[in-house]
Tab-separated table of C-alpha atoms and ligand atoms in Angstrom:
chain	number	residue	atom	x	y	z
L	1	UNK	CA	127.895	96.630	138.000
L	2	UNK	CA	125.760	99.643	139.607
L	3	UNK	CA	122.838	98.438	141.488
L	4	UNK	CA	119.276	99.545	140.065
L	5	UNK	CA	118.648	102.213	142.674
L	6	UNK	CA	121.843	103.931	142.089
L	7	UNK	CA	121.308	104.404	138.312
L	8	UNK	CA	119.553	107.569	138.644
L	9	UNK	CA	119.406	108.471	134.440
L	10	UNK	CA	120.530	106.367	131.418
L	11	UNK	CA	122.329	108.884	129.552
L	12	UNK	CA	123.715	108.829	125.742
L	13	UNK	CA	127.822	108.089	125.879
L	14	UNK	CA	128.056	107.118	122.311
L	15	UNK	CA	129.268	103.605	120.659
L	16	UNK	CA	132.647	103.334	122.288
L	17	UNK	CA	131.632	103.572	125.955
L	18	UNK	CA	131.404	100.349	127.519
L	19	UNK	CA	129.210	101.850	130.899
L	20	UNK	CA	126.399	99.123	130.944
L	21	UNK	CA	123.812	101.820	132.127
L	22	UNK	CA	124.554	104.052	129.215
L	23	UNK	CA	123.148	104.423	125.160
L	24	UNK	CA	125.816	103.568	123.110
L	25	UNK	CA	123.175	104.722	120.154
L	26	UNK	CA	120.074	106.146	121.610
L	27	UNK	CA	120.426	110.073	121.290
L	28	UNK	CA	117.274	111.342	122.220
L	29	UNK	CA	117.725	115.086	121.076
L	30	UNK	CA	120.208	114.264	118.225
L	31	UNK	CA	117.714	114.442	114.886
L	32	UNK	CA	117.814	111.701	112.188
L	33	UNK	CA	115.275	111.944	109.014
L	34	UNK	CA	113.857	115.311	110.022
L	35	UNK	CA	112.857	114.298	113.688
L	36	UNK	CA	114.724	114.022	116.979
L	37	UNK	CA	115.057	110.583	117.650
L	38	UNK	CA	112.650	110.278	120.740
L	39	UNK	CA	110.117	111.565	118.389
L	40	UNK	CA	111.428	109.090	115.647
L	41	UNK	CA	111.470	105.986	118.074
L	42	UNK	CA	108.610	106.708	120.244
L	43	UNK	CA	109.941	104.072	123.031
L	44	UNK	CA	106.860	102.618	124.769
L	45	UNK	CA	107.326	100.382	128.465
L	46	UNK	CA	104.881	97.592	128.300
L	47	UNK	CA	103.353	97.306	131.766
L	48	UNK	CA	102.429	93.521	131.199
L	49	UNK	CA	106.070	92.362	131.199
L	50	UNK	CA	108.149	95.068	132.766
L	51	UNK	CA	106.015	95.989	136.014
L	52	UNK	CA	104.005	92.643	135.929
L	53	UNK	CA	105.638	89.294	134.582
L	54	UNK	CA	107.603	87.477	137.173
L	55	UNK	CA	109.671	84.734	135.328
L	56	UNK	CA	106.623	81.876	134.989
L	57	UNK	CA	106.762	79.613	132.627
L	58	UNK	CA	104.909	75.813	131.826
L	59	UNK	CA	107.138	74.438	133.994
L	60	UNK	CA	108.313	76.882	136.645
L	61	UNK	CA	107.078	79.452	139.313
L	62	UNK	CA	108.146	82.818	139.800
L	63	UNK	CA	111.766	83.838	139.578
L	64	UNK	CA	111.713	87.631	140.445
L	65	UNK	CA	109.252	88.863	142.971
L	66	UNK	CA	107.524	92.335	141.727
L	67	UNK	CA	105.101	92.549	144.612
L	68	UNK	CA	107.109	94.861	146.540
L	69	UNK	CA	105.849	92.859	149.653
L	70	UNK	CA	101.991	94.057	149.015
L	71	UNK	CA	98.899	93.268	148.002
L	72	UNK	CA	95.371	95.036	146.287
L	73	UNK	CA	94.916	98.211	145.542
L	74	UNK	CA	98.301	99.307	147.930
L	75	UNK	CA	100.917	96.587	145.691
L	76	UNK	CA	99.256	98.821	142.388
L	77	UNK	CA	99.818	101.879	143.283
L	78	UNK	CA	103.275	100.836	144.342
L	79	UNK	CA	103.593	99.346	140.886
L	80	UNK	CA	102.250	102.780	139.146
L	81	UNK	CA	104.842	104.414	141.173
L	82	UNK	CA	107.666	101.744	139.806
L	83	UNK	CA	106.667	102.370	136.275
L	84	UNK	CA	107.316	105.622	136.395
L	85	UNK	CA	110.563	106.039	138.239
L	86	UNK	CA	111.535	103.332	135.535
L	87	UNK	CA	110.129	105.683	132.601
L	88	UNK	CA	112.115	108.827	133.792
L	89	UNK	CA	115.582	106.585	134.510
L	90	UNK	CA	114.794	105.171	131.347
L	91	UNK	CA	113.496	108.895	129.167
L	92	UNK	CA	110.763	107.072	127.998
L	93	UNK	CA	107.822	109.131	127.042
L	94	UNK	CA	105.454	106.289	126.786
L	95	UNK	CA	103.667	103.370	128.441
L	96	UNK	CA	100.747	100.784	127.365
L	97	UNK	CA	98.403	98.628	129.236
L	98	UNK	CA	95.813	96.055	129.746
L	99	UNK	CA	93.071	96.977	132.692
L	100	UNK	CA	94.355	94.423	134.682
L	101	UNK	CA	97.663	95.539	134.682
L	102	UNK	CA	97.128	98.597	136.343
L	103	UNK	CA	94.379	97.035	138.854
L	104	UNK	CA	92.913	94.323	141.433
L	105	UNK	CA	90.165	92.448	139.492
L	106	UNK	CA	87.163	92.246	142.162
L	107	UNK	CA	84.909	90.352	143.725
L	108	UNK	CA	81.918	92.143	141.383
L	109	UNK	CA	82.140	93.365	138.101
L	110	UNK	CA	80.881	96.769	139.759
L	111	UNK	CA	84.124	96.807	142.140
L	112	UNK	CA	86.534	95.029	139.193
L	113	UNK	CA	85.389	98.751	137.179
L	114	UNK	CA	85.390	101.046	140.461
L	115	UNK	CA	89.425	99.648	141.062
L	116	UNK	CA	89.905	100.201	137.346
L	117	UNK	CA	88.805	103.203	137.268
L	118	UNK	CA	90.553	104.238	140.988
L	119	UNK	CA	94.086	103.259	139.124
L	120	UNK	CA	93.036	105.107	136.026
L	121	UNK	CA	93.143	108.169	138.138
L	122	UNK	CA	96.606	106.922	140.100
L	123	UNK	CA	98.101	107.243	137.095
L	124	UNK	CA	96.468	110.225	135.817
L	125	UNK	CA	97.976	111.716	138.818
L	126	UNK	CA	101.423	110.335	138.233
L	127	UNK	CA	101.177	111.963	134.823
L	128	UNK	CA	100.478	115.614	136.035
L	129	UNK	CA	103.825	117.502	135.474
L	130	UNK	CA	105.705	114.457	133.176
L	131	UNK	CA	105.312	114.468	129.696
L	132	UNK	CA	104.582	110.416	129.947
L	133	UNK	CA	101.077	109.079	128.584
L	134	UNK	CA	100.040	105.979	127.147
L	135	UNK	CA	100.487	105.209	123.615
L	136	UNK	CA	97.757	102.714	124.091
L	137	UNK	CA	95.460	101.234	126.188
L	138	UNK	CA	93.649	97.629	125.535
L	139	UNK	CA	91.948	95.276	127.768
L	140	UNK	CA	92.350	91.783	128.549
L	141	UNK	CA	89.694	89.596	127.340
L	142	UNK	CA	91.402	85.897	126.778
L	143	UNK	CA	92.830	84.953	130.545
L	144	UNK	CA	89.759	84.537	132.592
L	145	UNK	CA	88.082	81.384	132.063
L	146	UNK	CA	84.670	83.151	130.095
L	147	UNK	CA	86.844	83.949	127.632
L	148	UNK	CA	88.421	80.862	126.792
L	149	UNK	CA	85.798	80.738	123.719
L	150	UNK	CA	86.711	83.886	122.913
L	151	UNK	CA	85.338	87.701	123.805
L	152	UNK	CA	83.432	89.136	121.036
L	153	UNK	CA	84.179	85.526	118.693
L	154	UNK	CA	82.390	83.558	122.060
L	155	UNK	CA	79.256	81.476	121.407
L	156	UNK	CA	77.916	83.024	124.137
L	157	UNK	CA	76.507	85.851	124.213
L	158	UNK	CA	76.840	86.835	127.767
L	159	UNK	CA	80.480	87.049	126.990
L	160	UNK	CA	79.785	88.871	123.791
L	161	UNK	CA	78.334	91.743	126.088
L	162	UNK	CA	80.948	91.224	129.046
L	163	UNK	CA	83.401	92.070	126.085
L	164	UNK	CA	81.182	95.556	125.974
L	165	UNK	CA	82.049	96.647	129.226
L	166	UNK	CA	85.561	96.126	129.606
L	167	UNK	CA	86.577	97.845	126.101
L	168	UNK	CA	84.050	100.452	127.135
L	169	UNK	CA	85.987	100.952	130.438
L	170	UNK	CA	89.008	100.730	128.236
L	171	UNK	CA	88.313	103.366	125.731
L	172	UNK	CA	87.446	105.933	128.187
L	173	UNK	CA	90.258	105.576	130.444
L	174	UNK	CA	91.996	105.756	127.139
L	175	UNK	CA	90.185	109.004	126.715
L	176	UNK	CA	90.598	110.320	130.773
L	177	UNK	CA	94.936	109.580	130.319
L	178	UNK	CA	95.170	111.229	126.869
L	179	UNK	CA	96.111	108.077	125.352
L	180	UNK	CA	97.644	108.178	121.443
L	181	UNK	CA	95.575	105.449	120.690
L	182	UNK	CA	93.462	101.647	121.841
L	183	UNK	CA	94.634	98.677	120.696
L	184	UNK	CA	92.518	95.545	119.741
L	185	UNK	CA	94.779	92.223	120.184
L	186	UNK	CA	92.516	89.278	119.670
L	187	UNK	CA	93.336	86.591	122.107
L	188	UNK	CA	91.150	83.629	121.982
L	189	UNK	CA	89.451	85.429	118.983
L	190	UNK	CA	90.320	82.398	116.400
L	191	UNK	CA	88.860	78.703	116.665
L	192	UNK	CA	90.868	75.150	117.927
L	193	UNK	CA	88.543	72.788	115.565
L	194	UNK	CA	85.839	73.652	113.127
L	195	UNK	CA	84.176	70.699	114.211
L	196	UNK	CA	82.431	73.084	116.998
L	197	UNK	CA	82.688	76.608	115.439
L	198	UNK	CA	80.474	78.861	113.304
L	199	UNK	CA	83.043	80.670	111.262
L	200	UNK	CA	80.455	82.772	109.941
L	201	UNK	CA	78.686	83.851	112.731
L	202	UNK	CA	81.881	84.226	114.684
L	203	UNK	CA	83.305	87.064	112.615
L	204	UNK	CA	80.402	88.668	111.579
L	205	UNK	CA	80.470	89.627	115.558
L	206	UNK	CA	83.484	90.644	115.454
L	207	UNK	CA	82.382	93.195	112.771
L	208	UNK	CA	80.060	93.836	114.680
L	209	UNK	CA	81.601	94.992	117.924
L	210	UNK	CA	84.302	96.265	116.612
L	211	UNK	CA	81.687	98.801	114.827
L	212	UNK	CA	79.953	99.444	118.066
L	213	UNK	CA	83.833	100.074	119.639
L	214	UNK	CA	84.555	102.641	117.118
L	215	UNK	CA	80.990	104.128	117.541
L	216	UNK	CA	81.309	104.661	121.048
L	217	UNK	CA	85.223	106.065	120.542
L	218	UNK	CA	83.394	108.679	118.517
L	219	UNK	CA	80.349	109.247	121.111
L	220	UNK	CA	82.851	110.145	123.759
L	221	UNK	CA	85.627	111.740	121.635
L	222	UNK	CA	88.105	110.129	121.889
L	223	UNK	CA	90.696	111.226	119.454
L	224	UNK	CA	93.227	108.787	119.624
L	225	UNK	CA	93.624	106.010	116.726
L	226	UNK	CA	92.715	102.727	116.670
L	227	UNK	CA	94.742	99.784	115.819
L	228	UNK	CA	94.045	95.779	115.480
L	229	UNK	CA	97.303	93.719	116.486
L	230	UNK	CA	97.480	90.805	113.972
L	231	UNK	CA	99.016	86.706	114.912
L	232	UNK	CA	98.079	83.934	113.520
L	233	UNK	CA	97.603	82.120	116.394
L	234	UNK	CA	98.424	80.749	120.085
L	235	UNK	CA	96.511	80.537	122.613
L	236	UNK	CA	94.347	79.409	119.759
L	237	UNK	CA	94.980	77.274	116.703
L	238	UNK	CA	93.915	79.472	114.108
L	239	UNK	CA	93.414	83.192	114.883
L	240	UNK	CA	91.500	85.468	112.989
L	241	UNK	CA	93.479	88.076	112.794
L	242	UNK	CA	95.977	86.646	111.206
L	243	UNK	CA	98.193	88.894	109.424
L	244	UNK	CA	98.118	92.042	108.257
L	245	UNK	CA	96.563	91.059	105.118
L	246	UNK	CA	93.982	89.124	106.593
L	247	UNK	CA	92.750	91.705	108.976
L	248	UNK	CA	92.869	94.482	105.441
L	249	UNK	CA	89.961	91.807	104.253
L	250	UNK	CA	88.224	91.528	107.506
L	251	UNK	CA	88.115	95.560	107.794
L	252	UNK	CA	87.207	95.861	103.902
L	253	UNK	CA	84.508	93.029	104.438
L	254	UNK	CA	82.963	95.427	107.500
L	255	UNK	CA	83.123	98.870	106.304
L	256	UNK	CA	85.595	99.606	108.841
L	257	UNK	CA	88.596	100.693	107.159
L	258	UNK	CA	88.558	104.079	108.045
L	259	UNK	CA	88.166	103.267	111.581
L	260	UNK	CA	91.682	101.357	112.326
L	261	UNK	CA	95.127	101.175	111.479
L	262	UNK	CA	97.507	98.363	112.607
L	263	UNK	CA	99.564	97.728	115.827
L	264	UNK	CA	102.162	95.197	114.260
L	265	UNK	CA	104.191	92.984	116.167
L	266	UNK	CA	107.754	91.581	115.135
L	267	UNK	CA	107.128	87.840	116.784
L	268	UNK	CA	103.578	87.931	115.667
L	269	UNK	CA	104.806	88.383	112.019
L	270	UNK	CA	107.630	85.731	112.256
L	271	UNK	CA	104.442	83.247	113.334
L	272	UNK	CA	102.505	83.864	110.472
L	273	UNK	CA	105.281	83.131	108.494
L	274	UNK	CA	106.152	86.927	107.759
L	275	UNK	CA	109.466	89.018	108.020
L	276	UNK	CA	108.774	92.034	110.282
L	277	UNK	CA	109.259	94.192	107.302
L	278	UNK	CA	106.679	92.251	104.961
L	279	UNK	CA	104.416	92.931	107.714
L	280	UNK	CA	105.182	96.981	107.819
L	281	UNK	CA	104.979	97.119	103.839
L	282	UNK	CA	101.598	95.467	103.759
L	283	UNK	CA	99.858	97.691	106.157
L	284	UNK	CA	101.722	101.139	104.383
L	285	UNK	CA	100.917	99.720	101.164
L	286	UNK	CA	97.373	99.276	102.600
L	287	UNK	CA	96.952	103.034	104.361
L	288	UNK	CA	96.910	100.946	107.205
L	289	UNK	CA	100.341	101.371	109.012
L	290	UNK	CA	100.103	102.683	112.495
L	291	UNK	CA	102.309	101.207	115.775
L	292	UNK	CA	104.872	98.708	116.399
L	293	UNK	CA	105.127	96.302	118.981
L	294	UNK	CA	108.872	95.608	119.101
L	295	UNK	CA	110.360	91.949	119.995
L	296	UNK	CA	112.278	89.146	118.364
L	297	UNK	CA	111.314	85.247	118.519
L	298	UNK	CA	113.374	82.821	118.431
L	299	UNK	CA	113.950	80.427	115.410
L	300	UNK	CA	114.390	77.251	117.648
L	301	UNK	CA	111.163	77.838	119.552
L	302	UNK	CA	108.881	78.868	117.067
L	303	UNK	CA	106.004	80.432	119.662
L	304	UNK	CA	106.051	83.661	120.840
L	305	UNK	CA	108.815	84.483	123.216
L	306	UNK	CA	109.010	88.176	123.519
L	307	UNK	CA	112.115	88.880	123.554
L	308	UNK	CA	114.101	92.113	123.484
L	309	UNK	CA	114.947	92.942	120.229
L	310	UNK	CA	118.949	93.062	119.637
L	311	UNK	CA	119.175	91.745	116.118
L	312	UNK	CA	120.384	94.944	114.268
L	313	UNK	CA	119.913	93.652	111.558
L	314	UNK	CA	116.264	93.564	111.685
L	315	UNK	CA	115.718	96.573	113.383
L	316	UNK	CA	117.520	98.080	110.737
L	317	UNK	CA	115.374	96.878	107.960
L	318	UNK	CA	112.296	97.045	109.955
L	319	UNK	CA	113.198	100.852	110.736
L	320	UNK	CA	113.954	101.314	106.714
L	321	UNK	CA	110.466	100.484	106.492
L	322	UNK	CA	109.132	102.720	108.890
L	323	UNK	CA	110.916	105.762	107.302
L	324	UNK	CA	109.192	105.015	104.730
L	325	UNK	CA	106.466	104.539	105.301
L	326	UNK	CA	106.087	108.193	106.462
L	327	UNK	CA	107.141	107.493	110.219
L	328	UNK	CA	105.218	107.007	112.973
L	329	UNK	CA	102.132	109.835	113.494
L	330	UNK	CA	100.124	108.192	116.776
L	331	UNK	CA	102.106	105.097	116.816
L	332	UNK	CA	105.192	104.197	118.235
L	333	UNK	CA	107.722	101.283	119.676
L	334	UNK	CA	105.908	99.941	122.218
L	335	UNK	CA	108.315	96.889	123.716
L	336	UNK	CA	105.925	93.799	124.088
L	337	UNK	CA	109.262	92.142	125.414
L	338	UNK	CA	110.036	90.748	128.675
L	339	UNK	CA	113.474	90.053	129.813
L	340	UNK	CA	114.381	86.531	130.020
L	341	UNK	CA	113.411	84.240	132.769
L	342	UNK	CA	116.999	83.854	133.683
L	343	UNK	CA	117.308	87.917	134.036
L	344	UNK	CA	115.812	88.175	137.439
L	345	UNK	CA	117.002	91.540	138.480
L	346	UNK	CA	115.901	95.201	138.439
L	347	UNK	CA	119.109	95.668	137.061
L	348	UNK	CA	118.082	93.552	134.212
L	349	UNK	CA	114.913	95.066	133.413
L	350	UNK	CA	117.191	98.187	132.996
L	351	UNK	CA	120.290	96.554	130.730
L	352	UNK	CA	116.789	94.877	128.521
L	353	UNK	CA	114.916	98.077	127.916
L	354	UNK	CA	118.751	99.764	126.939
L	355	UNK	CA	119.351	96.857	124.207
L	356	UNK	CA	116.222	97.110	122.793
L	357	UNK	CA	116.445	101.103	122.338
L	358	UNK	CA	119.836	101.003	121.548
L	359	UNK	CA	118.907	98.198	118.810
L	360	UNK	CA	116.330	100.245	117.478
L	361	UNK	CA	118.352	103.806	117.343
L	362	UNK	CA	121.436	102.339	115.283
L	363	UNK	CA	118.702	100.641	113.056
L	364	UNK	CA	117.414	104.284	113.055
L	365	UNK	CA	120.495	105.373	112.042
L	366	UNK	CA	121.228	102.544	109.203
L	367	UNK	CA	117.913	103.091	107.739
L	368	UNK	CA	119.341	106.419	107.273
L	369	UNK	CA	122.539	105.606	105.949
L	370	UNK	CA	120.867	103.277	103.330
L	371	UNK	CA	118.759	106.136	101.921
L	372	UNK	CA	122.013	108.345	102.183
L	373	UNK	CA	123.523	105.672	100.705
L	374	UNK	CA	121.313	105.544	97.468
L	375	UNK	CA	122.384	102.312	95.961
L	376	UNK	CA	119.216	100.224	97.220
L	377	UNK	CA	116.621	102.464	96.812
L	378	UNK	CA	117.810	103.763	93.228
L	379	UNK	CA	117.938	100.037	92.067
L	380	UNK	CA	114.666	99.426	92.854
L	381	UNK	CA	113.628	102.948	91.549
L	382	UNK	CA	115.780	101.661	87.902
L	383	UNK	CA	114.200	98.213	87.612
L	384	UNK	CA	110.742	99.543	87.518
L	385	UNK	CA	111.496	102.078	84.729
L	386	UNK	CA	109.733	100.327	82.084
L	387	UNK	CA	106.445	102.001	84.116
L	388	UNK	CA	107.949	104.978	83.830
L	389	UNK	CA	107.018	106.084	80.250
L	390	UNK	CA	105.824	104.801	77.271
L	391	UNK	CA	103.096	102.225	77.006
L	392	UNK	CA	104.224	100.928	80.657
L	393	UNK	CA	103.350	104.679	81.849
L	394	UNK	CA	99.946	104.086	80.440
L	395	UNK	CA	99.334	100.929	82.063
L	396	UNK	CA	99.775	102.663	85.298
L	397	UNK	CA	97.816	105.976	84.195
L	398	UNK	CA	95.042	103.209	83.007
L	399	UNK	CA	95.361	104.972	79.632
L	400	UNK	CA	95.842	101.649	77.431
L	401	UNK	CA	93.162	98.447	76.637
L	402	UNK	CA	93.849	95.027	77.431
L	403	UNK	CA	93.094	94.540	73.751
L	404	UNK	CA	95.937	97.345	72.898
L	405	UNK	CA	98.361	95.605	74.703
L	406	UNK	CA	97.807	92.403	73.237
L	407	UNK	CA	98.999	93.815	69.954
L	408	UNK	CA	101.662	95.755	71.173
L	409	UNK	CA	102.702	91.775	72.436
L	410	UNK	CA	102.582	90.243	69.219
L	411	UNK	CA	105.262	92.612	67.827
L	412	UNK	CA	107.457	92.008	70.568
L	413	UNK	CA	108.788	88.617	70.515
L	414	UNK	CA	112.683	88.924	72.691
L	415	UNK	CA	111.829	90.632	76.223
L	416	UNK	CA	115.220	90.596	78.341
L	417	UNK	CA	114.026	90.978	81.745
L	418	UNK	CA	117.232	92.197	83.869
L	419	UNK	CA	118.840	90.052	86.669
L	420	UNK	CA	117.237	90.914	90.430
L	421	UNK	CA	120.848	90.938	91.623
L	422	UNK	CA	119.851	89.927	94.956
L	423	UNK	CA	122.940	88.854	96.804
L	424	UNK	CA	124.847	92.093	95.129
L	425	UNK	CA	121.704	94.118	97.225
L	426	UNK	CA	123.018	92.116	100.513
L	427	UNK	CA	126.049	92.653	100.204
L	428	UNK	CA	125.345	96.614	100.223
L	429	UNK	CA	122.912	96.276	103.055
L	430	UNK	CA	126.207	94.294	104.815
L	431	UNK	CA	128.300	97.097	103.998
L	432	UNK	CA	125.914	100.117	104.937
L	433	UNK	CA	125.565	97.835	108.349
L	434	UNK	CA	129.575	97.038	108.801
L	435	UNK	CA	131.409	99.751	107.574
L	436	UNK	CA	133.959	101.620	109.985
L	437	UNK	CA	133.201	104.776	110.222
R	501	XUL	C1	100.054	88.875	122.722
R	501	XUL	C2	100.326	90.314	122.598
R	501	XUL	C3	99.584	91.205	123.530
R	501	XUL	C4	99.077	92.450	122.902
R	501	XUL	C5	98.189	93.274	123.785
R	501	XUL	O1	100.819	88.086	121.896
R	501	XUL	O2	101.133	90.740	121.804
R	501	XUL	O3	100.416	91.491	124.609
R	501	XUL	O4	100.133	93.273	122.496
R	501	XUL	O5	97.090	92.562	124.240
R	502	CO	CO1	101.729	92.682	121.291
């Protein structure tokens, strides 16, 4: 196998080429659904795992050193500079971030900001003359120790206002690199035991900042989107953005559903209990659907592992979904996956970041078989047809009373409802996925 410094471009070989450094499905020019498929896929590098993560776990140390032999501001800007070689080998358009991803947290929070904001413009630099900018930026407010209450959801309310500055610093560096959008993810926004925790008073902040955070997005126009992540929980028991769902009620409950759309993540949705698709419907159903963040779990673990997805099966579902659901406008596939401890090599970070892209291009391209196909979405299209006219086209059209319908019920006394014919459905989608072309 090549070494990382001599792979100089992944290019697109097709499915029988068995070159490790090459798409066997990724085409980024070839189009699919009325869009090329970089502008389909909108492939994001997370700079948490890629340029950052080193292997820890609970019960071991580092197993891939990503310091490049420096330290401060110097092993950052080192780190900006391998993020981007990695983005052009890669023909990724996108990246997303945390502020202390990108920079040295300080002594002071006046020098933690000035670093921030000296990186901000690193990158901003590294920018000039690509066509690479962030899909999103976000900030971390759940690993240092004044968080572990939670940010805005803290009982205190020094933290409350910490949480001020660093999305503040957030949103306009999210403004200064022309980022697509700001992500919310809320940490340690949940509660371990209600024994100590006022619910109420707890999310009523969050409503709260979160209406001062899309206040100030407006006050310096920014015009990117903003998006809540959902999980259900870990680091904390219960999390309060929960699902999809959940978070629908929480913006309802605010006034702020105008303000954001969802950043949903496969593993996240697994944890709460949710396929990745349910997850996608719910927020298009909603108005709500905005950017992925692409993984798989795993079914033995059950937290979140972050892996790279390679079930095509999934992808191709999840990508069904996506199409439509109008495809992505601000959003994208931003990979909140790291490769696995075990994968401690540059090379690996390449051979990761090909299977997941290559996973999500040939589910691009059997989401559009299956609407070629026809057979799935015309049976679902048949078995609502009793909405279609007649008394069931009123119901929808809100044209008939409750009282109307009652009598129309006590006439009727067979209904044959037809069979759901579920496992003749899989065996389609098995087909669509299998068939030798
Ligand atoms: C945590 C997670 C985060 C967010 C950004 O589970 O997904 O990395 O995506 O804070
Ligand atoms: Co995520």
């Amino acid at each position: 196998m090549k070494n990382y410094a001599d792979v100089k471009q992944i290019n697109y070989e097709g499915p029988k080429s068995k070159e490790p450094f090459a798409f066997k499905y990724y085409n980024p020019e070839e189009v699919i659904h009325g869009k090329k498929m970089k502008d389909q896929l909108r492939f994001a590098l997370s700079y948490w795992h890629t340029i950052n993560a080193s292997g820890t776990d609970m019960f071991g140390g580092d197993t891939m050193d990503k310091t490049f032999g420096l330290s401060g501001m110097e092993m950052y800007k080192k780190k900006a500079d391998f993020a981007f070689e990695l983005m052009k080998k890669l023909g990724i358009k996108f990246y997303c971030f945390h502020d202390v991803d990108v920079a040295p947290v300080g002594k002071t929070m006046e020098e933690t900001v000035k670093n921030f904001h000296e990186m901000v413009d690193y990158l901003l630099m590294k920018q000039k003359g690509t066509d690479i900018h962030p899909l999103w930026v976000t900030v971390n407010m759940f690993s240092d120790k004044v968080f572990m209450a939670g940010a805005a959801t803290s009982p205190n309310a020094e933290v409350f206002a910490r949480s001020c500055l660093k999305v503040k610093n957030g949103l306009d560096a999210a403004k200064k690199l022309g980022a697509e959008g700001y992500v919310f993810w809320g940490g340690r926004e949940g509660y371990d035991t209600l024994l100590n925790t006022d619910m109420g008073l707890e999310v009523d902040n969050l409503g709260r900042f979160m209406q001062m955070a899309a206040d100030y997005k407006k006050k310096i126009g920014f015009k990117g989107a903003l998006y809540i992540e959902p999980k259900p929980k870990e680091p904390t028991k219960h999390q309060y953005d929960f699902d999809v769902a959940t978070c629908c009620n929480f913006l309802r409950k605010y006034g702020l559903e105008k303000e954001f759309k969802m950043n949903i993540e496969a593993n996240h949705a697994t944890l709460a209990g949710h396929t990745f698709q349910h997850e996608i419907r719910v927020a298009a159903t909603n108005g709500v659907f905005g950017s992925i963040d692409s993984n798989q779990g795993d079914l033995f673990l059950g937290w979140d592992t972050d892996q790279f997805p390679t079930n095509a099966y999934d992808t191709t579902l999840a990508m069904y979904e996506i199409l439509m659901a109008g495809g992505f406008t601000t959003g994208g596939l931003n990979f909140d996956a790291k490769a696995r401890r075990q994968s401690n090599t540059f090379e690996d970070i390449l051979l990761a970041y090909i299977a997941g892209m290559d996973t999500f291009a040939l589910g691009l391209r059997k989401a559009q078989q299956i609407i070629d196909d026809g057979r799935l979405p015309e049976f679902v299209k048949e078995r609502y047809q009793s909405y279609a006219s007649g008394f069931g086209k009123e119901i929808v059209d809100g044209k008939i009373s409750f009282e109307e319908l009652a009598a129309h019920a006590l006439k009727t006394d067979e209904i044959k409802v037809d069979s759901g014919h579920q496992e003749y459905l899989e065996s389609v989608l098995n087909q669509i996925l299998f068939e030798d072309k």
